[in-house]
């Protein structure tokens, strides 16, 4: 019997959605905090499942996919609907999140390429104060910065993907966290340059930049906010130094 409320259930309001994968605490007292959760399949039309409302992203409804606030009121499902077994929800989530995150980052690289392309076209076509915007050094600087950022992010995505293929998601934990911070931040910056170069036109829906920015900004929050990933990167880095605890300077040795 499921009772609860879940914000930001992406895809749930879509009429094509027939099945929900619900993660919830089934054993909150378990001393192993990674065994407290289970994942359960719930038919979207099960009695007691209610879409409270659509959640907009900066005003965009993302229809038909959408994001919902869901309410579960005494929703009954058979025990056999538990995926993999009771207490294994966290394990399943961890398995999915690595590939899911790198997928978002790959999309971010593609979106940044599109934004830069639109920016380059616009600044060559638009003349303001007697010359094309492309001839303003600030524009050239931003184009260069955008290209540098895209290539940096692309290489880090490649490194993370290569590690996932060769040594597995767990060993690639730091690289996945790094790219989940780097790629969405890079995309936000490139889109910001592109919007600025389009002037008022960048604010409209005519060039798709405003919508792209809304989606990119959300990427810095969903699948874990930047801060959470940075904390993880820092913890891994600190742990590395603890393991290699040979003092590297006389000062450290004295400590
Ligand atoms: C567009 C969109 C789609 C989403 N889709 C889904 C979905 O399909 N399924 C799903 O389950 N969830 C989904 N989410 C939810 C998303 O995963 C959460 O919003 C996200 O994990 C942040 O959790 P929160 O909103 O509760 O923020 P909070 O936990 O309240 O955090 C708020 C802020 O506090 C700071 N913060 C939080 N924790 C730490 C920390 N440990 N250290 C330092 N600072 C911290 C960060 O700045 C963070 O942004 C979606 C969210 C959005 C915006």
Tab-separated table of C-alpha atoms and ligand atoms in Angstrom:
chain	number	residue	atom	x	y	z
A	1	UNK	CA	0.000	0.000	0.000
A	2	UNK	CA	1.638	3.202	-1.183
A	3	UNK	CA	1.053	6.614	0.338
A	4	UNK	CA	3.075	9.660	-0.591
A	5	UNK	CA	3.676	12.646	-2.803
A	6	UNK	CA	6.270	12.994	-5.550
A	7	UNK	CA	7.242	16.235	-7.199
A	8	UNK	CA	8.897	16.380	-10.584
A	9	UNK	CA	7.828	13.051	-12.003
A	10	UNK	CA	8.970	13.637	-15.579
A	11	UNK	CA	6.824	11.992	-18.233
A	12	UNK	CA	3.999	11.120	-15.816
A	13	UNK	CA	1.390	13.500	-17.308
A	14	UNK	CA	2.057	12.169	-20.842
A	15	UNK	CA	-0.993	10.230	-22.124
A	16	UNK	CA	1.429	7.561	-23.423
A	17	UNK	CA	2.648	6.887	-19.861
A	18	UNK	CA	1.122	3.634	-18.620
A	19	UNK	CA	3.477	2.551	-15.873
A	20	UNK	CA	5.194	4.415	-13.041
A	21	UNK	CA	8.403	3.289	-11.367
A	22	UNK	CA	7.971	4.459	-7.788
A	23	UNK	CA	10.886	4.549	-5.370
A	24	UNK	CA	10.046	4.770	-1.713
A	25	UNK	CA	11.235	3.780	1.716
A	26	UNK	CA	10.090	0.282	2.639
A	27	UNK	CA	12.484	-0.296	5.533
A	28	UNK	CA	13.352	3.074	7.085
A	29	UNK	CA	14.868	1.449	10.198
A	30	UNK	CA	17.427	-0.621	8.258
A	31	UNK	CA	20.905	0.294	9.616
A	32	UNK	CA	22.243	0.092	6.046
A	33	UNK	CA	20.810	3.318	4.600
A	34	UNK	CA	21.297	1.978	1.078
A	35	UNK	CA	18.898	-0.906	1.760
A	36	UNK	CA	15.984	1.180	3.041
A	37	UNK	CA	14.389	1.825	-0.392
A	38	UNK	CA	12.540	-0.295	-2.926
A	39	UNK	CA	11.326	0.342	-6.467
A	40	UNK	CA	7.785	-0.704	-7.291
A	41	UNK	CA	5.846	-0.779	-10.563
A	42	UNK	CA	2.525	1.044	-10.362
A	43	UNK	CA	0.005	1.216	-13.221
A	44	UNK	CA	-0.579	4.882	-14.045
A	45	UNK	CA	-4.362	4.347	-13.806
A	46	UNK	CA	-4.281	2.450	-10.474
A	47	UNK	CA	-6.936	3.726	-8.036
A	48	UNK	CA	-5.442	6.388	-5.747
A	49	UNK	CA	-2.842	7.729	-8.225
A	50	UNK	CA	-3.557	11.379	-8.869
A	51	UNK	CA	-1.798	14.058	-10.944
A	52	UNK	CA	-2.054	17.088	-8.666
A	53	UNK	CA	-0.635	19.493	-11.270
A	54	UNK	CA	1.842	20.021	-14.076
A	55	UNK	CA	5.071	21.664	-12.971
A	56	UNK	CA	6.354	24.245	-15.460
A	57	UNK	CA	10.056	24.884	-16.114
A	58	UNK	CA	10.454	28.675	-16.344
A	59	UNK	CA	6.869	28.738	-17.646
A	60	UNK	CA	7.330	25.953	-20.261
A	61	UNK	CA	5.064	22.943	-19.787
A	62	UNK	CA	7.242	20.518	-21.803
A	63	UNK	CA	4.050	18.961	-23.223
A	64	UNK	CA	3.237	16.242	-23.971
A	65	UNK	CA	6.084	14.808	-21.849
A	66	UNK	CA	5.634	17.183	-18.906
A	67	UNK	CA	6.564	17.028	-15.243
A	68	UNK	CA	3.944	16.233	-12.616
A	69	UNK	CA	3.330	16.466	-8.945
A	70	UNK	CA	1.854	13.060	-8.118
A	71	UNK	CA	-0.160	11.986	-5.121
A	72	UNK	CA	-0.436	8.349	-4.016
A	73	UNK	CA	-3.345	7.662	-1.700
A	74	UNK	CA	-3.645	4.063	-0.471
A	75	UNK	CA	-2.495	2.719	-3.827
A	76	UNK	CA	-2.484	-1.077	-3.723
A	77	UNK	CA	-0.078	-3.134	-5.829
A	78	UNK	CA	0.921	-6.800	-5.462
A	79	UNK	CA	4.196	-7.619	-3.721
A	80	UNK	CA	5.428	-9.121	-7.008
A	81	UNK	CA	5.534	-5.562	-8.453
A	82	UNK	CA	8.718	-4.856	-6.475
A	83	UNK	CA	11.660	-4.646	-8.877
A	84	UNK	CA	14.631	-6.923	-8.233
A	85	UNK	CA	13.643	-7.434	-4.565
A	86	UNK	CA	12.856	-5.519	-1.424
A	87	UNK	CA	15.538	-3.059	-0.322
A	88	UNK	CA	17.261	-2.891	-3.714
A	89	UNK	CA	15.858	0.447	-4.923
A	90	UNK	CA	19.009	2.438	-4.223
A	91	UNK	CA	21.105	-0.137	-6.085
A	92	UNK	CA	18.844	0.116	-9.162
A	93	UNK	CA	18.900	3.922	-9.037
A	94	UNK	CA	22.702	3.953	-8.873
A	95	UNK	CA	22.867	1.655	-11.898
A	96	UNK	CA	20.662	3.950	-13.958
A	97	UNK	CA	21.929	7.339	-12.851
A	98	UNK	CA	25.463	7.082	-14.300
A	99	UNK	CA	24.335	6.330	-17.879
A	100	UNK	CA	21.401	8.761	-17.485
A	101	UNK	CA	23.705	11.587	-16.438
A	102	UNK	CA	26.212	11.132	-19.223
A	103	UNK	CA	23.305	11.006	-21.679
A	104	UNK	CA	22.155	14.451	-20.470
A	105	UNK	CA	25.726	15.711	-20.917
A	106	UNK	CA	25.945	14.372	-24.477
A	107	UNK	CA	22.709	16.210	-25.270
A	108	UNK	CA	24.177	19.344	-23.672
A	109	UNK	CA	27.153	19.241	-26.050
A	110	UNK	CA	24.792	18.981	-29.056
A	111	UNK	CA	22.629	21.832	-27.781
A	112	UNK	CA	25.691	24.020	-27.232
A	113	UNK	CA	26.800	23.336	-30.816
A	114	UNK	CA	23.367	24.432	-32.091
A	115	UNK	CA	23.426	27.582	-29.936
A	116	UNK	CA	26.900	28.518	-31.163
A	117	UNK	CA	25.852	27.920	-34.775
A	118	UNK	CA	22.806	30.187	-34.335
A	119	UNK	CA	24.968	32.816	-32.680
A	120	UNK	CA	27.524	32.777	-35.516
A	121	UNK	CA	24.802	33.143	-38.148
A	122	UNK	CA	23.063	35.953	-36.328
A	123	UNK	CA	26.148	38.063	-35.643
A	124	UNK	CA	27.200	37.901	-39.294
A	125	UNK	CA	23.737	38.869	-40.548
A	126	UNK	CA	22.889	41.579	-38.028
A	127	UNK	CA	24.346	45.031	-38.483
A	128	UNK	CA	24.152	47.397	-35.489
A	129	UNK	CA	25.821	50.792	-35.181
A	130	UNK	CA	27.306	50.546	-38.672
A	131	UNK	CA	28.928	47.100	-38.654
A	132	UNK	CA	28.050	43.421	-38.278
A	133	UNK	CA	27.989	42.259	-34.666
A	134	UNK	CA	30.594	39.648	-35.681
A	135	UNK	CA	33.154	42.443	-36.002
A	136	UNK	CA	32.822	43.467	-32.352
A	137	UNK	CA	35.753	41.965	-30.464
A	138	UNK	CA	33.470	41.098	-27.544
A	139	UNK	CA	31.451	38.915	-29.915
A	140	UNK	CA	34.572	37.194	-31.216
A	141	UNK	CA	35.785	36.625	-27.678
A	142	UNK	CA	32.475	34.984	-26.729
A	143	UNK	CA	32.487	32.794	-29.831
A	144	UNK	CA	36.005	31.648	-28.965
A	145	UNK	CA	35.086	31.039	-25.305
A	146	UNK	CA	32.048	29.041	-26.391
A	147	UNK	CA	34.127	26.846	-28.695
A	148	UNK	CA	36.765	26.297	-25.979
A	149	UNK	CA	34.059	25.340	-23.451
A	150	UNK	CA	32.355	22.933	-25.846
A	151	UNK	CA	35.589	21.123	-26.695
A	152	UNK	CA	36.611	20.889	-23.027
A	153	UNK	CA	33.248	19.420	-22.091
A	154	UNK	CA	33.288	17.053	-25.072
A	155	UNK	CA	36.635	15.608	-24.024
A	156	UNK	CA	35.500	15.116	-20.428
A	157	UNK	CA	32.328	13.371	-21.665
A	158	UNK	CA	34.492	11.123	-23.828
A	159	UNK	CA	36.777	10.325	-20.915
A	160	UNK	CA	33.837	9.490	-18.636
A	161	UNK	CA	32.158	7.357	-21.343
A	162	UNK	CA	35.414	5.536	-22.065
A	163	UNK	CA	35.910	4.768	-18.361
A	164	UNK	CA	32.306	3.552	-18.040
A	165	UNK	CA	32.917	1.185	-20.956
A	166	UNK	CA	36.283	-0.083	-19.789
A	167	UNK	CA	36.227	-0.085	-15.969
A	168	UNK	CA	32.523	0.357	-15.155
A	169	UNK	CA	30.194	3.004	-13.771
A	170	UNK	CA	31.456	2.734	-10.213
A	171	UNK	CA	35.090	3.437	-11.102
A	172	UNK	CA	33.929	6.337	-13.297
A	173	UNK	CA	31.994	7.951	-10.410
A	174	UNK	CA	34.187	11.067	-10.182
A	175	UNK	CA	34.294	11.602	-13.958
A	176	UNK	CA	30.498	11.270	-14.218
A	177	UNK	CA	30.056	13.789	-11.389
A	178	UNK	CA	32.595	16.142	-13.008
A	179	UNK	CA	30.881	16.124	-16.384
A	180	UNK	CA	27.436	16.495	-14.768
A	181	UNK	CA	28.720	19.814	-13.349
A	182	UNK	CA	30.824	20.901	-16.340
A	183	UNK	CA	28.481	20.237	-19.288
A	184	UNK	CA	25.273	21.967	-18.047
A	185	UNK	CA	27.285	24.973	-16.789
A	186	UNK	CA	29.075	25.216	-20.133
A	187	UNK	CA	25.722	24.978	-21.954
A	188	UNK	CA	24.170	27.723	-19.804
A	189	UNK	CA	27.136	29.980	-20.568
A	190	UNK	CA	27.064	29.330	-24.331
A	191	UNK	CA	23.284	29.878	-24.439
A	192	UNK	CA	23.696	33.077	-22.464
A	193	UNK	CA	26.228	34.334	-25.054
A	194	UNK	CA	23.886	33.311	-27.890
A	195	UNK	CA	20.862	35.001	-26.274
A	196	UNK	CA	22.866	38.190	-25.692
A	197	UNK	CA	24.039	38.224	-29.312
A	198	UNK	CA	20.426	37.919	-30.496
A	199	UNK	CA	19.351	40.901	-28.373
A	200	UNK	CA	15.577	41.103	-27.921
A	201	UNK	CA	15.134	38.279	-30.433
A	202	UNK	CA	16.907	35.959	-28.007
A	203	UNK	CA	14.111	36.459	-25.486
A	204	UNK	CA	11.411	35.302	-27.885
A	205	UNK	CA	10.505	31.777	-28.961
A	206	UNK	CA	11.594	32.555	-32.551
A	207	UNK	CA	15.101	31.107	-32.168
A	208	UNK	CA	14.469	28.412	-29.539
A	209	UNK	CA	17.164	29.902	-27.322
A	210	UNK	CA	14.889	30.865	-24.414
A	211	UNK	CA	13.447	27.360	-24.232
A	212	UNK	CA	16.908	25.819	-24.555
A	213	UNK	CA	18.121	28.015	-21.697
A	214	UNK	CA	15.202	26.953	-19.474
A	215	UNK	CA	16.033	23.293	-20.116
A	216	UNK	CA	19.765	23.830	-19.631
A	217	UNK	CA	19.262	25.662	-16.349
A	218	UNK	CA	17.070	22.825	-15.083
A	219	UNK	CA	19.892	20.399	-15.917
A	220	UNK	CA	21.976	22.037	-13.165
A	221	UNK	CA	19.335	20.800	-10.716
A	222	UNK	CA	17.846	17.529	-11.944
A	223	UNK	CA	19.766	14.279	-11.517
A	224	UNK	CA	21.453	15.989	-8.580
A	225	UNK	CA	22.271	19.683	-8.131
A	226	UNK	CA	25.797	20.941	-8.940
A	227	UNK	CA	26.687	21.238	-5.269
A	228	UNK	CA	25.969	17.584	-4.531
A	229	UNK	CA	28.214	16.453	-7.393
A	230	UNK	CA	30.966	18.871	-6.365
A	231	UNK	CA	30.798	17.507	-2.817
A	232	UNK	CA	31.227	13.997	-4.171
A	233	UNK	CA	34.178	14.991	-6.371
A	234	UNK	CA	35.824	16.667	-3.373
A	235	UNK	CA	35.229	13.644	-1.127
A	236	UNK	CA	36.822	11.300	-3.686
A	237	UNK	CA	39.780	13.658	-4.051
A	238	UNK	CA	40.258	13.920	-0.282
A	239	UNK	CA	40.037	10.150	0.072
A	240	UNK	CA	42.734	9.719	-2.588
A	241	UNK	CA	45.108	11.920	-0.656
A	242	UNK	CA	44.379	10.074	2.588
A	243	UNK	CA	45.286	6.758	0.995
A	244	UNK	CA	48.550	8.123	-0.436
A	245	UNK	CA	49.458	9.519	2.954
A	246	UNK	CA	53.215	9.857	2.360
A	247	UNK	CA	54.127	13.419	3.416
A	248	UNK	CA	55.261	15.365	0.353
A	249	UNK	CA	56.891	18.307	2.160
A	250	UNK	CA	58.839	18.845	5.344
A	251	UNK	CA	55.957	21.006	6.586
A	252	UNK	CA	53.465	18.189	6.088
A	253	UNK	CA	55.814	15.749	7.806
A	254	UNK	CA	55.992	18.079	10.825
A	255	UNK	CA	52.181	18.210	10.972
B	1	LIG	C1	12.891	19.710	-14.859
B	1	LIG	C2	13.065	18.711	-13.762
B	1	LIG	C3	12.774	17.369	-14.002
B	1	LIG	C4	12.899	16.435	-12.979
B	1	LIG	N1	12.556	15.131	-13.222
B	1	LIG	C5	12.602	14.218	-12.223
B	1	LIG	C6	12.183	12.877	-12.425
B	1	LIG	O1	11.748	12.513	-13.518
B	1	LIG	N2	12.240	12.015	-11.392
B	1	LIG	C7	12.698	12.389	-10.175
B	1	LIG	O2	12.754	11.566	-9.268
B	1	LIG	N3	13.111	13.658	-9.943
B	1	LIG	C8	13.077	14.582	-10.929
B	1	LIG	N4	13.462	15.888	-10.701
B	1	LIG	C9	13.824	16.252	-9.333
B	1	LIG	C10	15.298	16.567	-9.172
B	1	LIG	O3	16.067	15.391	-9.203
B	1	LIG	C11	15.452	17.341	-7.849
B	1	LIG	O4	14.805	18.589	-8.015
B	1	LIG	C12	16.911	17.544	-7.495
B	1	LIG	O5	17.531	16.327	-7.141
B	1	LIG	C13	17.091	18.523	-6.339
B	1	LIG	O6	16.277	18.133	-5.254
B	1	LIG	P1	15.288	19.193	-4.607
B	1	LIG	O7	14.487	19.843	-5.686
B	1	LIG	O8	14.573	18.504	-3.522
B	1	LIG	O9	16.224	20.337	-4.039
B	1	LIG	P2	16.808	20.447	-2.565
B	1	LIG	O10	17.298	19.122	-2.099
B	1	LIG	O11	15.828	21.193	-1.745
B	1	LIG	O12	18.073	21.357	-2.852
B	1	LIG	C14	17.947	22.756	-3.121
B	1	LIG	C15	19.312	23.348	-3.322
B	1	LIG	O13	20.061	23.201	-2.124
B	1	LIG	C16	21.406	22.979	-2.437
B	1	LIG	N5	21.810	21.671	-1.916
B	1	LIG	C17	21.053	20.556	-1.788
B	1	LIG	N6	21.773	19.543	-1.277
B	1	LIG	C18	23.001	20.016	-1.062
B	1	LIG	C19	24.193	19.459	-0.552
B	1	LIG	N7	24.261	18.172	-0.160
B	1	LIG	N8	25.282	20.255	-0.484
B	1	LIG	C20	25.239	21.556	-0.877
B	1	LIG	N9	24.139	22.135	-1.371
B	1	LIG	C21	23.043	21.382	-1.465
B	1	LIG	C22	21.537	23.015	-3.963
B	1	LIG	O14	21.870	24.321	-4.372
B	1	LIG	C23	20.147	22.681	-4.400
B	1	LIG	O15	19.863	23.150	-5.700
B	1	LIG	C24	13.362	16.834	-11.709
B	1	LIG	C25	13.661	18.202	-11.474
B	1	LIG	C26	13.508	19.129	-12.486
B	1	LIG	C27	13.834	20.571	-12.200
